[in-house]
Short mmCIF file of C-alpha atoms in Angstrom, two decimals:
data_model
loop_
_atom_site.label_atom_id
_atom_site.label_comp_id
_atom_site.label_asym_id
_atom_site.label_seq_id
_atom_site.Cartn_x
_atom_site.Cartn_y
_atom_site.Cartn_z
CA UNK A 172 -35.87 42.00 -93.29
CA UNK A 173 -34.14 44.78 -92.30
CA UNK A 174 -35.54 44.78 -89.46
CA UNK A 175 -35.22 41.48 -88.27
CA UNK A 176 -31.70 41.15 -88.97
CA UNK A 177 -31.08 44.05 -86.89
CA UNK A 178 -33.18 42.26 -84.13
CA UNK A 179 -31.04 39.18 -84.25
CA UNK A 180 -27.88 41.10 -84.04
CA UNK A 181 -28.96 43.00 -80.89
CA UNK A 182 -30.62 39.41 -79.18
CA UNK A 183 -27.41 37.98 -79.67
CA UNK A 184 -25.00 41.16 -77.95
CA UNK A 185 -28.02 40.64 -75.31
CA UNK A 186 -29.25 44.40 -76.41
CA UNK A 187 -32.78 45.16 -76.25
CA UNK A 188 -34.73 46.30 -79.29
CA UNK A 189 -36.87 49.84 -79.48
CA UNK A 190 -40.33 49.84 -78.17
CA UNK A 191 -41.14 50.60 -82.35
CA UNK A 192 -38.88 47.71 -83.22
CA UNK A 193 -40.84 45.27 -80.75
CA UNK A 194 -44.17 46.69 -82.11
CA UNK A 195 -43.07 46.08 -85.39
CA UNK A 196 -42.57 42.39 -84.89
CA UNK A 197 -46.61 42.04 -83.47
CA UNK A 198 -47.65 44.25 -86.72
CA UNK A 199 -45.80 41.60 -89.26
CA UNK A 200 -48.19 39.58 -91.63
CA UNK A 201 -48.96 36.31 -91.66
CA UNK A 202 -46.85 35.89 -95.22
CA UNK A 203 -43.68 37.15 -92.85
CA UNK A 204 -44.37 34.41 -89.77
CA UNK A 205 -41.62 31.93 -90.94
CA UNK A 206 -39.21 34.57 -91.32
CA UNK A 207 -39.91 36.13 -87.72
CA UNK A 208 -39.97 32.75 -85.70
CA UNK A 209 -36.51 31.90 -87.94
CA UNK A 210 -34.72 34.94 -86.72
CA UNK A 211 -36.25 34.81 -83.32
CA UNK A 212 -34.90 31.32 -83.20
CA UNK A 213 -31.44 32.46 -83.80
CA UNK A 214 -31.23 34.21 -80.63
CA UNK A 215 -33.25 31.52 -78.53
CA UNK A 216 -30.83 29.02 -79.91
CA UNK A 217 -27.59 31.00 -79.19
CA UNK A 218 -28.46 31.33 -75.49
CA UNK A 219 -30.28 27.97 -74.94
CA UNK A 220 -29.67 25.64 -78.03
CA UNK A 221 -32.24 23.02 -78.67
CA UNK A 222 -33.04 22.30 -75.15
CA UNK A 223 -36.18 22.58 -73.23
CA UNK A 224 -36.85 22.79 -69.85
CA UNK A 225 -40.09 21.09 -68.14
CA UNK A 226 -42.17 22.66 -65.42
CA UNK A 227 -44.89 21.32 -63.40
CA UNK A 228 -47.57 22.32 -62.00
CA UNK A 229 -49.29 21.50 -58.56
CA UNK A 230 -52.49 23.44 -57.31
CA UNK A 231 -51.98 23.17 -53.55
CA UNK A 232 -55.13 24.72 -53.23
CA UNK A 233 -57.96 25.20 -55.72
CA UNK A 234 -60.57 28.03 -56.23
CA UNK A 235 -62.28 30.23 -53.04
CA UNK A 236 -60.06 33.21 -53.85
CA UNK A 237 -61.16 36.56 -52.39
CA UNK A 238 -59.36 38.49 -55.13
CA UNK A 239 -61.18 39.69 -58.16
CA UNK A 240 -58.61 39.16 -61.28
CA UNK A 241 -60.86 38.94 -64.60
CA UNK A 242 -59.19 36.49 -66.53
CA UNK A 243 -59.20 33.82 -63.11
CA UNK A 244 -61.30 30.81 -63.16
CA UNK A 245 -60.44 30.77 -59.24
CA UNK A 246 -61.70 34.79 -58.61
CA UNK A 247 -64.17 35.83 -56.48
CA UNK A 248 -67.48 35.25 -57.78
CA UNK A 249 -66.41 32.71 -60.22
CA UNK A 250 -68.74 30.47 -61.75
CA UNK A 251 -66.87 28.53 -63.46
CA UNK A 252 -67.35 24.67 -62.74
CA UNK A 253 -63.41 24.10 -61.40
CA UNK A 254 -62.34 21.73 -58.65
CA UNK A 255 -62.36 23.43 -55.37
CA UNK A 256 -60.71 22.16 -52.48
CA UNK A 257 -58.30 23.71 -49.50
CA UNK A 258 -54.63 22.64 -48.79
CA UNK A 259 -52.94 19.43 -50.16
CA UNK A 260 -51.21 17.47 -47.04
CA UNK A 261 -47.35 17.33 -47.79
CA UNK A 262 -47.63 13.96 -48.37
CA UNK A 263 -49.89 14.59 -51.28
CA UNK A 264 -48.36 17.38 -52.66
CA UNK A 265 -45.16 15.44 -53.06
CA UNK A 266 -46.91 12.60 -54.62
CA UNK A 267 -48.10 14.34 -57.32
CA UNK A 268 -44.91 16.51 -57.35
CA UNK A 269 -43.23 12.56 -58.19
CA UNK A 270 -45.66 12.25 -61.29
CA UNK A 271 -44.40 15.56 -62.77
CA UNK A 272 -40.65 14.49 -62.00
CA UNK A 273 -41.30 11.14 -63.23
CA UNK A 274 -42.55 12.42 -66.25
CA UNK A 275 -39.30 14.86 -66.96
CA UNK A 276 -39.95 17.97 -65.52
CA UNK A 277 -37.20 19.68 -64.11
CA UNK A 278 -38.99 21.91 -61.57
CA UNK A 279 -42.04 21.96 -59.89
CA UNK A 280 -44.33 24.66 -59.28
CA UNK A 281 -46.51 24.99 -56.07
CA UNK A 282 -49.54 27.19 -56.43
CA UNK A 283 -52.33 28.42 -54.09
CA UNK A 284 -55.14 30.65 -54.58
CA UNK A 285 -55.37 33.63 -52.38
CA UNK A 286 -54.73 37.21 -51.76
CA UNK A 287 -51.21 35.89 -50.14
CA UNK A 288 -50.08 33.30 -47.72
CA UNK A 289 -50.39 34.02 -44.07
CA UNK A 290 -47.38 32.57 -41.75
CA UNK A 291 -49.05 29.22 -40.93
CA UNK A 292 -49.63 28.79 -44.71
CA UNK A 293 -45.70 29.66 -45.16
CA UNK A 294 -44.77 26.86 -42.76
CA UNK A 295 -47.44 24.48 -44.51
CA UNK A 296 -45.61 25.19 -47.52
CA UNK A 297 -42.40 24.44 -46.34
CA UNK A 298 -43.24 21.57 -44.92
CA UNK A 299 -44.12 20.50 -48.64
CA UNK A 300 -41.23 21.73 -49.94
CA UNK A 301 -39.05 19.80 -47.47
CA UNK A 302 -41.39 16.60 -48.43
CA UNK A 303 -40.52 16.85 -52.10
CA UNK A 304 -36.87 17.76 -51.76
CA UNK A 305 -36.54 14.50 -49.46
CA UNK A 306 -37.78 12.51 -52.46
CA UNK A 307 -36.10 13.96 -55.24
CA UNK A 308 -33.41 16.19 -54.04
CA UNK A 309 -31.90 17.61 -57.38
CA UNK A 310 -35.80 19.43 -58.52
CA UNK A 311 -36.18 22.81 -58.34
CA UNK A 312 -39.35 24.43 -56.35
CA UNK A 313 -41.12 27.10 -57.18
CA UNK A 314 -43.59 28.98 -55.19
CA UNK A 315 -46.45 30.72 -56.30
CA UNK A 316 -48.75 31.77 -53.31
CA UNK A 317 -49.57 35.60 -54.06
CA UNK A 318 -48.35 38.78 -52.42
CA UNK A 319 -45.56 38.08 -49.96
CA UNK A 320 -45.15 39.84 -46.67
CA UNK A 321 -42.23 40.76 -44.93
CA UNK A 322 -39.70 37.83 -44.20
CA UNK A 323 -41.85 35.44 -45.78
CA UNK A 324 -39.63 34.97 -48.80
CA UNK A 325 -36.81 34.21 -47.00
CA UNK A 326 -38.42 31.72 -44.85
CA UNK A 327 -39.45 30.02 -48.32
CA UNK A 328 -35.89 30.27 -49.48
CA UNK A 329 -34.80 28.56 -46.13
CA UNK A 330 -37.23 25.60 -46.42
CA UNK A 331 -35.59 24.92 -49.84
CA UNK A 332 -37.43 26.93 -52.32
CA UNK A 333 -35.69 28.18 -55.44
CA UNK A 334 -37.99 30.33 -57.21
CA UNK A 335 -40.93 32.62 -56.52
CA UNK A 336 -43.33 33.36 -59.38
CA UNK A 337 -45.84 36.31 -59.09
CA UNK A 338 -47.14 37.82 -62.62
CA UNK A 339 -46.95 41.12 -63.81
CA UNK A 340 -49.96 39.72 -66.47
CA UNK A 341 -50.54 43.15 -68.10
CA UNK A 342 -49.14 46.77 -68.44
CA UNK A 343 -49.29 48.94 -65.71
CA UNK A 344 -51.74 51.08 -67.62
CA UNK A 345 -54.53 48.58 -68.43
CA UNK A 346 -53.76 46.65 -64.91
CA UNK A 347 -57.19 48.38 -63.02
CA UNK A 348 -59.27 47.23 -65.79
CA UNK A 349 -58.70 43.80 -64.65
CA UNK A 350 -58.09 43.82 -61.52
CA UNK A 351 -59.11 46.25 -58.54
CA UNK A 352 -58.59 44.10 -55.13
CA UNK A 353 -54.59 44.70 -55.56
CA UNK A 354 -52.56 47.05 -57.72
CA UNK A 355 -49.89 46.49 -60.32
CA UNK A 356 -47.22 48.04 -57.61
CA UNK A 357 -48.13 45.30 -55.16
CA UNK A 358 -46.98 42.66 -57.61
CA UNK A 359 -43.83 44.63 -58.75
CA UNK A 360 -43.19 44.68 -54.63
CA UNK A 361 -43.53 41.11 -54.26
CA UNK A 362 -40.97 40.18 -56.69
CA UNK A 363 -38.48 42.22 -55.58
CA UNK A 364 -39.06 40.69 -52.31
CA UNK A 365 -38.36 37.51 -53.87
CA UNK A 366 -35.27 38.51 -55.71
CA UNK A 367 -33.96 40.13 -52.13
CA UNK A 368 -34.53 36.79 -50.60
CA UNK A 369 -32.31 35.22 -53.17
CA UNK A 370 -34.92 33.68 -54.94
CA UNK A 371 -34.88 33.47 -58.76
CA UNK A 372 -37.44 35.78 -59.52
CA UNK A 373 -40.49 34.05 -62.03
CA UNK A 374 -43.05 36.72 -63.28
CA UNK A 375 -44.46 36.90 -66.72
CA UNK A 376 -47.71 38.09 -68.71
CA UNK A 377 -51.09 37.33 -70.00
CA UNK A 378 -52.28 37.76 -73.65
CA UNK A 379 -55.63 37.77 -74.86
CA UNK A 380 -57.31 39.84 -72.57
CA UNK A 381 -58.47 42.88 -75.05
CA UNK A 382 -55.27 44.29 -74.52
CA UNK A 383 -53.62 46.50 -77.04
CA UNK A 384 -50.12 45.65 -79.00
CA UNK A 385 -49.02 48.92 -77.36
CA UNK A 386 -50.10 47.30 -73.92
CA UNK A 387 -48.14 43.97 -74.58
CA UNK A 388 -44.71 45.92 -75.52
CA UNK A 389 -45.11 47.67 -72.27
CA UNK A 390 -45.55 44.64 -70.13
CA UNK A 391 -42.59 42.74 -71.78
CA UNK A 392 -40.46 45.84 -71.54
CA UNK A 393 -41.75 46.48 -67.33
CA UNK A 394 -40.55 42.94 -67.17
CA UNK A 395 -37.13 43.07 -68.93
CA UNK A 396 -36.75 45.99 -66.58
CA UNK A 397 -37.89 43.82 -63.33
CA UNK A 398 -35.03 41.00 -64.56
CA UNK A 399 -37.08 37.61 -63.51
CA UNK A 400 -34.71 34.83 -64.71
CA UNK A 401 -37.92 33.17 -65.97
CA UNK A 402 -41.10 35.01 -68.06
CA UNK A 403 -43.85 32.75 -68.54
CA UNK A 404 -46.01 33.74 -71.90
CA UNK A 405 -49.61 32.70 -71.02
CA UNK A 406 -52.54 33.29 -73.51
CA UNK A 407 -55.87 33.67 -71.48
CA UNK A 408 -58.09 30.69 -71.18
CA UNK A 409 -61.77 32.10 -71.51
CA UNK A 410 -63.45 30.14 -68.78
CA UNK A 411 -67.07 30.11 -68.75
CA UNK A 412 -68.40 31.78 -65.50
CA UNK A 413 -65.81 34.54 -65.52
CA UNK A 414 -65.85 37.91 -66.97
CA UNK A 415 -63.54 37.41 -69.95
CA UNK A 416 -65.29 34.16 -70.79
CA UNK A 417 -65.73 36.08 -74.12
CA UNK A 418 -62.82 37.04 -75.23
CA UNK A 419 -61.48 35.30 -77.87
CA UNK A 420 -59.02 37.74 -79.76
CA UNK A 421 -55.71 35.14 -80.47
CA UNK A 422 -54.67 33.51 -83.65
CA UNK A 423 -51.99 31.08 -83.62
CA UNK A 424 -49.89 33.50 -85.87
CA UNK A 425 -50.37 36.52 -83.37
CA UNK A 426 -49.29 33.87 -80.45
CA UNK A 427 -46.24 33.11 -82.17
CA UNK A 428 -45.49 36.87 -82.83
CA UNK A 429 -45.89 37.91 -79.34
CA UNK A 430 -43.53 35.00 -78.60
CA UNK A 431 -41.00 36.31 -80.76
CA UNK A 432 -41.22 40.11 -79.49
CA UNK A 433 -40.76 38.69 -75.74
CA UNK A 434 -37.80 37.17 -76.79
CA UNK A 435 -36.11 39.59 -78.93
CA UNK A 436 -36.47 41.78 -75.76
CA UNK A 437 -35.37 39.13 -73.40
CA UNK A 438 -33.09 37.39 -75.55
CA UNK A 439 -31.52 35.65 -72.85
CA UNK A 440 -34.27 34.56 -70.48
CA UNK A 441 -35.97 31.63 -69.54
CA UNK A 442 -39.34 32.24 -71.79
CA UNK A 443 -41.89 29.46 -70.73
CA UNK A 444 -44.33 28.80 -72.83
CA UNK A 445 -47.53 28.86 -70.67
CA UNK A 446 -51.45 27.86 -70.14
CA UNK A 447 -53.33 28.37 -72.74
CA UNK A 448 -50.79 26.94 -75.88
CA UNK A 449 -53.25 23.79 -76.77
CA UNK A 450 -56.23 26.27 -76.55
CA UNK A 451 -54.54 29.11 -79.04
CA UNK A 452 -51.86 27.53 -80.96
CA UNK A 453 -53.10 24.18 -81.57
CA UNK A 454 -50.73 22.72 -84.26
CA UNK A 455 -48.51 25.31 -84.28
CA UNK A 456 -47.16 24.48 -80.68
CA UNK A 457 -44.18 23.08 -82.42
CA UNK A 458 -43.53 26.14 -84.06
CA UNK A 459 -43.16 27.84 -80.62
CA UNK A 460 -40.48 25.43 -79.37
CA UNK A 461 -37.93 27.74 -81.70
CA UNK A 462 -38.89 30.79 -79.78
CA UNK A 463 -39.28 29.20 -76.07
CA UNK A 464 -37.06 27.10 -74.01
CA UNK A 465 -39.54 26.27 -71.80
CA UNK A 466 -42.99 24.85 -71.27
CA UNK A 467 -45.40 23.44 -68.92
CA UNK A 468 -45.77 19.20 -69.02
CA UNK A 469 -49.35 18.23 -68.52
CA UNK A 470 -52.31 19.91 -66.98
CA UNK A 471 -52.48 23.54 -65.69
CA UNK A 472 -54.23 24.77 -62.46
CA UNK A 473 -57.72 24.55 -63.13
CA UNK A 474 -57.82 23.20 -67.07
CA UNK A 475 -56.26 20.20 -68.41
CA UNK A 476 -53.48 20.35 -71.15
CA UNK A 477 -52.16 18.17 -73.80
CA UNK A 478 -51.38 14.84 -72.64
CA UNK A 479 -47.86 14.64 -71.29
CA UNK A 480 -46.58 11.93 -73.64
CA UNK A 481 -47.81 14.16 -76.46
CA UNK A 482 -45.57 16.97 -74.90
CA UNK A 483 -42.44 15.19 -75.23
CA UNK A 484 -43.27 13.46 -78.55
CA UNK A 485 -43.93 17.00 -79.68
CA UNK A 486 -40.53 17.90 -78.33
CA UNK A 487 -38.60 15.14 -79.89
CA UNK A 488 -40.49 15.40 -83.31
CA UNK A 489 -39.66 19.37 -83.81
CA UNK A 490 -36.03 18.16 -83.09
CA UNK A 491 -35.18 19.44 -79.60
CA UNK A 492 -34.28 17.87 -76.44
CA UNK A 493 -35.30 17.61 -72.59
CA UNK A 494 -33.17 19.97 -70.38
CA UNK A 495 -31.57 17.18 -67.79
CA UNK A 496 -31.25 17.86 -64.22
CA UNK A 497 -27.84 18.02 -64.64
CA UNK A 498 -27.93 21.46 -67.16
CA UNK A 499 -27.95 24.75 -65.95
CA UNK A 500 -31.26 26.45 -67.37
CA UNK A 501 -29.49 29.60 -67.55
CA UNK A 502 -26.33 31.35 -69.54
CA UNK A 503 -23.31 31.91 -67.50
CA UNK A 504 -23.80 35.42 -67.11
CA UNK A 505 -27.59 35.43 -65.82
CA UNK A 506 -26.42 32.59 -63.16
CA UNK A 507 -26.71 33.46 -59.55
CA UNK A 508 -28.80 36.36 -60.03
CA UNK A 509 -26.32 38.53 -61.81
CA UNK A 510 -26.90 40.73 -64.69
CA UNK A 511 -30.09 41.97 -66.16
CA UNK A 512 -32.14 40.88 -69.67
CA UNK A 513 -29.30 42.29 -71.54
CA UNK A 514 -25.82 44.09 -71.34
CA UNK A 515 -23.03 44.99 -73.35
CA UNK A 516 -21.35 41.53 -73.97
CA UNK A 517 -22.07 38.68 -75.81
CA UNK A 518 -22.32 35.06 -74.12
CA UNK A 519 -21.34 31.90 -74.91
CA UNK A 520 -23.36 29.69 -77.14
CA UNK A 521 -25.59 26.83 -74.95
CA UNK A 522 -25.61 23.52 -76.35
CA UNK A 523 -68.47 17.33 -81.74
CA UNK A 524 -71.05 19.92 -82.69
CA UNK A 525 -68.99 22.21 -81.09
CA UNK A 526 -66.08 20.49 -83.23
CA UNK A 527 -67.62 20.93 -86.33
CA UNK A 528 -68.31 24.60 -85.80
CA UNK A 529 -64.77 25.40 -84.44
CA UNK A 530 -63.56 24.20 -87.92
CA UNK A 531 -64.60 27.87 -89.20
CA UNK A 532 -61.46 30.48 -89.69
CA UNK A 533 -61.63 32.30 -86.30
CA UNK A 534 -64.57 30.42 -84.79
CA UNK A 535 -63.78 30.32 -80.80
CA UNK A 536 -62.34 27.07 -80.24
CA UNK A 537 -64.36 26.54 -76.83
CA UNK A 538 -64.34 22.82 -76.89
CA UNK A 539 -60.75 23.07 -76.26
CA UNK A 540 -60.68 24.47 -72.73
CA UNK A 541 -61.40 21.56 -70.38
CA UNK A 542 -61.97 21.92 -66.65
CA UNK A 543 -58.94 19.73 -64.53
CA UNK A 544 -60.77 16.72 -63.03
CA UNK A 545 -57.45 14.55 -62.63
CA UNK A 546 -54.40 14.93 -60.57
CA UNK A 547 -54.23 16.61 -57.37
CA UNK A 548 -57.60 17.16 -55.57
CA UNK A 549 -59.15 14.32 -56.94
CA UNK A 550 -58.77 10.28 -56.66
CA UNK A 551 -57.47 9.94 -60.43
CA UNK A 552 -53.45 9.90 -61.70
CA UNK A 553 -52.35 13.05 -63.23
CA UNK A 554 -51.26 14.05 -66.42
CA UNK A 555 -47.48 14.07 -66.32
#
């Protein structure tokens, strides 16, 4: 396809596609899917070789959030039967993080529900970061605490945080349909605060909330302009008890097209396959490794993921390798926060009944949505 040849050439030059070209990727047919994956895979391998970075989530505080984000099981008014607990102590969080590091995770993501941290919360998280770094000096720490106020990003950086996550989630045009208790501009402001403080910015999206292809393209282009180092791509997990529980809009094929489009728009950025991959990609997860260079290991915040051992076997069986702590994830031209997602110069190459019902084509796989009952906040061993 001429379109794919053009996109590969642009990706190898770190040049963005046009919006029309990005939309055309999402409009390709299932018959063309392997060609799309192969083309985007060339761009992925140019900048990241066959390495896969592992990330591990620690949910420091679960549930009881005052925000009304429609997709979230921790939202105000959620009836999802998730784990609810207040802040983990630093030693508890450090123990949870250690399980992920032992499983091969290079980055630990510390997440807490809520609108944003108080200064006391920042002190608490800072002590947690110090406890984790004391035990695992080389591990990357990414904090995800909501909207940041003046000086908070700098304090987290001083405590040893390497990155900060705050997702845009959806396009600016549809954001008000998803959340009303804060704005799209609030999210952009927090990402910029993190960048100004010298933290590596991590910001991504959620697909499958009823948005159009144009909305998906808009949010990915907005992310490119914002220039995070990491772009997590989540697929909606339709929790019962949330407003979007009935939104089952994704097929495995379309998930792969979304990942390919993201790779073409942000060719040299860490694209991370995140929440919902097991629910929506299912047996086609290994194909996604040709598009992304980063995944979460084990469980998510309030849902259970694929077994950690199965993650590692999938990576190996697909011919990829886990990225070691001694390897820098980003291409050389992006290290230290320099350069946008693209540029003019090419870089260097880098090395039950429900189950029976769900077999019907297109039937929602509600059997694959499993509330997390192990790991942080419980007495059971974590999945890593």
